Amino acid sequence: GQQVMQIPQYQHVQEGEDFTTYCNSSTTLSNIQWYKQRPGGHPVFLIQLVKSGEVKKQKRLTFQFGEAKKNSSLHITATQTTDVGTYFCAGPGYKTTDSWGKLQFGAGTQVVVTP
Amino acid sequence: GAVVSQHPSRVICKSGTSVKIECRSLDFQATTMFWYRQFPKQSLMLMATSNEGSKATYEQGVEKDKFLINHASLTLSTLTVTSAHPEDSSFYICSARNPGRDGYTFGSGTRLTVV
């Protein structure tokens, strides 16, 4: 079955620095989604990428979907303490009739920000 | 919009008792809901897919008789942990997709502690 691998598992970042987390799949993905889970909280949807080579930005967050649709990355610039949490990639949600299928989550990248 | 309400947020129960967790979609209908389990500092592990009006689909290795799922209406799915044991202690989270939006919406999670 599909495997979604995510690295690094942990990321310690100095406030103001940039970092990137990577997600790789063993198979081609129809789409990939990114979620953020704050400590003690639940996952919150950030973005969905569908097209090959797609790049989307949300303020300081840049999401990219690889040309082969097998990998994705999340790049955060000028990290702030509010960026603390675990970032998960997940793919895909495939549509079957009127409902969407299950997600396969990556292991997540736990981000710790040092002031 | 796209709110999923999950209750209770925390529960402590004695070993051998059963615990019911509710997940409601507040402003949309969810024919399908997903139940996850998450151990500390780990990713989300899909337990089962809850289908309105039909039997749930369980992932490999998940005991159907232990984790009873009922999806009696388009807005409510319940997970009952039967005869709970300390090893069932975990963070349980539900999710659903609002057909009008990208991504999946997660409930706030239930932290179950079995003593």
mmCIF file of C-alpha atoms in Angstrom:
data_model
loop_
_atom_site.group_PDB
_atom_site.id
_atom_site.type_symbol
_atom_site.label_atom_id
_atom_site.label_comp_id
_atom_site.label_asym_id
_atom_site.label_seq_id
_atom_site.Cartn_x
_atom_site.Cartn_y
_atom_site.Cartn_z
ATOM 1 C CA GLY A 1 0.000 0.000 0.000
ATOM 2 C CA GLN A 2 0.871 3.622 -0.134
ATOM 3 C CA GLN A 3 3.530 4.822 2.282
ATOM 4 C CA VAL A 4 4.000 8.461 3.134
ATOM 5 C CA MET A 5 7.364 9.240 4.676
ATOM 6 C CA GLN A 6 8.214 12.536 6.293
ATOM 7 C CA ILE A 7 11.523 14.024 7.420
ATOM 8 C CA PRO A 8 12.907 15.293 9.655
ATOM 9 C CA GLN A 9 11.107 13.921 12.669
ATOM 10 C CA TYR A 10 12.283 16.798 14.833
ATOM 11 C CA GLN A 11 13.304 20.304 13.934
ATOM 12 C CA HIS A 12 14.793 22.737 16.414
ATOM 13 C CA VAL A 13 14.767 26.219 14.955
ATOM 14 C CA GLN A 14 16.047 29.540 16.218
ATOM 15 C CA GLU A 15 13.394 32.208 16.000
ATOM 16 C CA GLY A 16 13.812 34.071 12.744
ATOM 17 C CA GLU A 17 15.416 31.178 10.881
ATOM 18 C CA ASP A 18 13.933 29.225 8.005
ATOM 19 C CA PHE A 19 13.313 25.493 7.813
ATOM 20 C CA THR A 20 11.833 22.885 5.502
ATOM 21 C CA THR A 21 10.039 19.624 6.102
ATOM 22 C CA TYR A 22 9.804 17.016 3.380
ATOM 23 C CA CYS A 23 7.277 14.397 2.489
ATOM 24 C CA ASN A 24 7.813 11.471 0.125
ATOM 25 C CA SER A 25 5.453 8.854 -1.168
ATOM 26 C CA SER A 26 6.190 5.468 -2.653
ATOM 27 C CA THR A 27 3.392 6.006 -5.170
ATOM 28 C CA THR A 28 2.022 8.879 -7.200
ATOM 29 C CA LEU A 29 -0.444 10.936 -5.226
ATOM 30 C CA SER A 30 -3.624 12.463 -6.571
ATOM 31 C CA ASN A 31 -3.170 15.210 -4.031
ATOM 32 C CA ILE A 32 -1.347 15.939 -0.812
ATOM 33 C CA GLN A 33 -2.556 17.779 2.240
ATOM 34 C CA TRP A 34 -0.730 19.457 5.076
ATOM 35 C CA TYR A 35 -1.917 19.767 8.654
ATOM 36 C CA LYS A 36 -0.600 21.454 11.767
ATOM 37 C CA GLN A 37 -1.132 20.120 15.268
ATOM 38 C CA ARG A 38 -0.279 22.382 18.164
ATOM 39 C CA PRO A 39 0.894 20.733 21.406
ATOM 40 C CA GLY A 40 -2.146 19.272 23.144
ATOM 41 C CA GLY A 41 -4.372 20.135 20.198
ATOM 42 C CA HIS A 42 -5.847 18.478 17.168
ATOM 43 C CA PRO A 43 -4.748 18.583 13.515
ATOM 44 C CA VAL A 44 -5.828 21.638 11.582
ATOM 45 C CA PHE A 45 -5.943 21.648 7.807
ATOM 46 C CA LEU A 46 -3.453 24.009 6.191
ATOM 47 C CA ILE A 47 -3.491 23.357 2.459
ATOM 48 C CA GLN A 48 -4.123 20.909 -0.325
ATOM 49 C CA LEU A 49 -1.953 20.544 -3.411
ATOM 50 C CA VAL A 50 -3.293 18.848 -6.504
ATOM 51 C CA LYS A 51 -1.308 19.814 -9.576
ATOM 52 C CA SER A 52 2.139 18.623 -10.560
ATOM 53 C CA GLY A 53 4.734 21.238 -9.594
ATOM 54 C CA GLU A 54 2.154 23.305 -7.743
ATOM 55 C CA VAL A 55 3.382 25.953 -5.313
ATOM 56 C CA LYS A 56 1.113 27.659 -2.821
ATOM 57 C CA LYS A 57 1.926 30.272 -0.238
ATOM 58 C CA GLN A 58 0.282 31.187 3.027
ATOM 59 C CA LYS A 59 2.121 34.166 4.478
ATOM 60 C CA ARG A 60 5.452 32.718 5.636
ATOM 61 C CA LEU A 61 4.557 29.149 4.625
ATOM 62 C CA THR A 62 5.367 27.847 1.141
ATOM 63 C CA PHE A 63 4.021 24.490 0.043
ATOM 64 C CA GLN A 64 5.283 22.648 -2.998
ATOM 65 C CA PHE A 65 4.136 19.527 -4.832
ATOM 66 C CA GLY A 66 6.761 17.693 -6.869
ATOM 67 C CA GLU A 67 6.605 17.317 -10.620
ATOM 68 C CA ALA A 68 6.130 13.570 -10.298
ATOM 69 C CA LYS A 69 3.502 14.072 -7.563
ATOM 70 C CA LYS A 70 5.435 11.810 -5.248
ATOM 71 C CA ASN A 71 6.936 14.389 -2.941
ATOM 72 C CA SER A 72 6.038 17.611 -1.251
ATOM 73 C CA SER A 73 7.674 20.176 0.977
ATOM 74 C CA LEU A 74 6.696 22.828 3.461
ATOM 75 C CA HIS A 75 9.087 25.729 3.887
ATOM 76 C CA ILE A 76 8.643 28.242 6.689
ATOM 77 C CA THR A 77 10.555 31.485 6.609
ATOM 78 C CA ALA A 78 11.395 33.692 9.573
ATOM 79 C CA THR A 79 10.116 31.164 12.094
ATOM 80 C CA GLN A 80 8.069 32.529 14.977
ATOM 81 C CA THR A 81 7.125 30.991 18.302
ATOM 82 C CA THR A 82 3.601 30.612 16.959
ATOM 83 C CA ASP A 83 4.949 28.086 14.452
ATOM 84 C CA VAL A 84 5.541 25.568 17.246
ATOM 85 C CA GLY A 85 3.742 22.292 16.657
ATOM 86 C CA THR A 86 3.839 19.170 14.561
ATOM 87 C CA TYR A 87 3.360 19.426 10.821
ATOM 88 C CA PHE A 88 1.906 16.419 9.050
ATOM 89 C CA CYS A 89 1.606 15.692 5.386
ATOM 90 C CA ALA A 90 -1.149 13.344 4.307
ATOM 91 C CA GLY A 91 -2.315 11.847 1.113
ATOM 92 C CA PRO A 92 -4.536 11.247 -0.523
ATOM 93 C CA GLY A 93 -8.198 11.697 -0.079
ATOM 94 C CA TYR A 94 -9.697 9.865 -2.998
ATOM 95 C CA LYS A 95 -13.265 10.388 -3.933
ATOM 96 C CA THR A 96 -15.594 7.450 -3.946
ATOM 97 C CA THR A 97 -19.176 8.287 -4.831
ATOM 98 C CA ASP A 98 -20.208 11.022 -2.435
ATOM 99 C CA SER A 99 -17.537 10.620 0.182
ATOM 100 C CA TRP A 100 -13.805 11.046 0.418
ATOM 101 C CA GLY A 101 -11.528 8.288 1.451
ATOM 102 C CA LYS A 102 -9.089 7.903 4.263
ATOM 103 C CA LEU A 103 -5.843 9.782 4.666
ATOM 104 C CA GLN A 104 -2.402 8.277 5.076
ATOM 105 C CA PHE A 105 -0.449 10.525 7.411
ATOM 106 C CA GLY A 106 3.274 10.984 7.467
ATOM 107 C CA ALA A 107 5.116 10.626 10.761
ATOM 108 C CA GLY A 108 5.114 14.379 11.240
ATOM 109 C CA THR A 109 7.813 16.945 11.903
ATOM 110 C CA GLN A 110 7.799 18.269 15.442
ATOM 111 C CA VAL A 111 8.975 21.855 15.421
ATOM 112 C CA VAL A 112 10.475 23.512 18.465
ATOM 113 C CA VAL A 113 11.295 27.188 18.263
ATOM 114 C CA THR A 114 13.956 28.731 20.432
ATOM 115 C CA PRO A 115 13.444 32.433 21.139
ATOM 116 C CA GLY B 1 -18.005 26.609 9.002
ATOM 117 C CA ALA B 2 -16.938 22.939 8.914
ATOM 118 C CA VAL B 3 -16.924 22.351 12.655
ATOM 119 C CA VAL B 4 -16.617 18.911 14.191
ATOM 120 C CA SER B 5 -17.491 18.705 17.857
ATOM 121 C CA GLN B 6 -16.037 15.844 19.906
ATOM 122 C CA HIS B 7 -16.952 14.901 23.465
ATOM 123 C CA PRO B 8 -15.741 14.287 26.037
ATOM 124 C CA SER B 9 -12.369 15.998 25.784
ATOM 125 C CA ARG B 10 -10.967 13.984 28.663
ATOM 126 C CA VAL B 11 -12.148 10.878 30.412
ATOM 127 C CA ILE B 12 -10.720 8.693 33.106
ATOM 128 C CA CYS B 13 -12.297 5.299 33.549
ATOM 129 C CA LYS B 14 -11.666 2.152 35.493
ATOM 130 C CA SER B 15 -10.275 -0.914 33.839
ATOM 131 C CA GLY B 16 -13.052 -3.133 32.528
ATOM 132 C CA THR B 17 -15.584 -0.381 31.942
ATOM 133 C CA SER B 18 -16.744 1.051 28.619
ATOM 134 C CA VAL B 19 -16.389 4.586 27.348
ATOM 135 C CA LYS B 20 -18.367 6.278 24.590
ATOM 136 C CA ILE B 21 -16.911 9.111 22.544
ATOM 137 C CA GLU B 22 -19.159 11.263 20.375
ATOM 138 C CA CYS B 23 -18.282 13.130 17.244
ATOM 139 C CA ARG B 24 -20.736 15.551 15.651
ATOM 140 C CA SER B 25 -20.533 17.566 12.474
ATOM 141 C CA LEU B 26 -22.214 20.824 13.447
ATOM 142 C CA ASP B 27 -22.776 22.651 10.194
ATOM 143 C CA PHE B 28 -22.523 19.998 7.521
ATOM 144 C CA GLN B 29 -23.559 16.441 6.875
ATOM 145 C CA ALA B 30 -20.902 13.777 7.033
ATOM 146 C CA THR B 31 -21.732 10.462 5.436
ATOM 147 C CA THR B 32 -18.268 9.312 6.385
ATOM 148 C CA MET B 33 -16.248 9.971 9.500
ATOM 149 C CA PHE B 34 -12.846 8.676 10.431
ATOM 150 C CA TRP B 35 -11.541 7.621 13.827
ATOM 151 C CA TYR B 36 -7.873 7.929 14.672
ATOM 152 C CA ARG B 37 -5.716 7.022 17.598
ATOM 153 C CA GLN B 38 -2.600 8.929 18.494
ATOM 154 C CA PHE B 39 0.074 8.005 21.000
ATOM 155 C CA PRO B 40 2.335 10.708 22.467
ATOM 156 C CA LYS B 41 4.721 12.208 19.929
ATOM 157 C CA GLN B 42 3.472 9.873 17.221
ATOM 158 C CA SER B 43 1.433 10.223 14.098
ATOM 159 C CA LEU B 44 -2.262 9.599 13.674
ATOM 160 C CA MET B 45 -3.183 5.990 13.167
ATOM 161 C CA LEU B 46 -6.454 5.382 11.372
ATOM 162 C CA MET B 47 -8.604 2.933 13.298
ATOM 163 C CA ALA B 48 -11.767 2.802 11.272
ATOM 164 C CA THR B 49 -14.001 4.503 8.767
ATOM 165 C CA SER B 50 -17.496 5.178 9.983
ATOM 166 C CA ASN B 51 -20.221 5.063 7.345
ATOM 167 C CA GLU B 52 -23.672 6.476 7.942
ATOM 168 C CA GLY B 53 -26.290 3.761 7.890
ATOM 169 C CA SER B 54 -23.873 0.890 7.407
ATOM 170 C CA LYS B 55 -21.132 -0.994 9.153
ATOM 171 C CA ALA B 56 -17.828 0.635 9.879
ATOM 172 C CA THR B 57 -14.706 -0.429 8.047
ATOM 173 C CA TYR B 58 -11.864 -1.279 10.382
ATOM 174 C CA GLU B 59 -8.164 -1.088 9.648
ATOM 175 C CA GLN B 60 -6.065 -4.191 9.930
ATOM 176 C CA GLY B 61 -5.217 -5.034 13.514
ATOM 177 C CA VAL B 62 -8.062 -3.021 15.058
ATOM 178 C CA GLU B 63 -10.456 -5.144 17.100
ATOM 179 C CA LYS B 64 -14.013 -4.598 15.933
ATOM 180 C CA ASP B 65 -15.551 -5.942 19.127
ATOM 181 C CA LYS B 66 -13.433 -3.710 21.280
ATOM 182 C CA PHE B 67 -13.898 -0.471 19.363
ATOM 183 C CA LEU B 68 -17.565 -0.272 18.484
ATOM 184 C CA ILE B 69 -18.494 2.376 15.973
ATOM 185 C CA ASN B 70 -21.987 3.610 15.262
ATOM 186 C CA HIS B 71 -22.912 6.198 12.664
ATOM 187 C CA ALA B 72 -26.652 6.487 13.095
ATOM 188 C CA SER B 73 -27.170 9.864 11.477
ATOM 189 C CA LEU B 74 -25.497 12.173 8.996
ATOM 190 C CA THR B 75 -24.094 14.288 11.808
ATOM 191 C CA LEU B 76 -23.180 11.850 14.555
ATOM 192 C CA SER B 77 -20.662 9.057 14.889
ATOM 193 C CA THR B 78 -19.762 7.363 18.145
ATOM 194 C CA LEU B 79 -16.806 5.255 19.192
ATOM 195 C CA THR B 80 -17.246 3.002 22.205
ATOM 196 C CA VAL B 81 -14.181 1.505 23.798
ATOM 197 C CA THR B 82 -15.463 -1.624 25.472
ATOM 198 C CA SER B 83 -13.871 -3.342 28.448
ATOM 199 C CA ALA B 84 -11.145 -0.741 28.502
ATOM 200 C CA HIS B 85 -7.670 -1.605 29.725
ATOM 201 C CA PRO B 86 -4.687 0.625 30.519
ATOM 202 C CA GLU B 87 -3.165 -0.092 27.109
ATOM 203 C CA ASP B 88 -6.217 1.559 25.531
ATOM 204 C CA SER B 89 -5.189 4.847 27.080
ATOM 205 C CA SER B 90 -4.577 7.188 24.204
ATOM 206 C CA PHE B 91 -5.749 10.273 22.315
ATOM 207 C CA TYR B 92 -8.714 9.476 20.075
ATOM 208 C CA ILE B 93 -9.660 11.898 17.314
ATOM 209 C CA CYS B 94 -12.422 11.892 14.747
ATOM 210 C CA SER B 95 -12.494 13.680 11.427
ATOM 211 C CA ALA B 96 -14.831 14.336 8.565
ATOM 212 C CA ARG B 97 -14.765 16.118 5.278
ATOM 213 C CA ASN B 98 -17.147 18.884 4.407
ATOM 214 C CA PRO B 99 -17.897 18.291 0.717
ATOM 215 C CA GLY B 100 -17.825 22.015 0.066
ATOM 216 C CA ARG B 101 -14.291 22.473 1.320
ATOM 217 C CA ASP B 102 -10.790 21.164 0.894
ATOM 218 C CA GLY B 103 -9.218 19.066 3.572
ATOM 219 C CA TYR B 104 -10.634 17.279 6.563
ATOM 220 C CA THR B 105 -11.915 18.793 9.770
ATOM 221 C CA PHE B 106 -10.865 17.163 13.001
ATOM 222 C CA GLY B 107 -12.609 17.042 16.323
ATOM 223 C CA SER B 108 -10.755 18.382 19.319
ATOM 224 C CA GLY B 109 -9.899 14.870 20.459
ATOM 225 C CA THR B 110 -10.563 12.762 23.543
ATOM 226 C CA ARG B 111 -7.800 11.888 25.927
ATOM 227 C CA LEU B 112 -8.699 8.548 27.470
ATOM 228 C CA THR B 113 -6.947 7.327 30.589
ATOM 229 C CA VAL B 114 -7.773 3.869 31.856
ATOM 230 C CA VAL B 115 -6.764 3.206 35.447
#
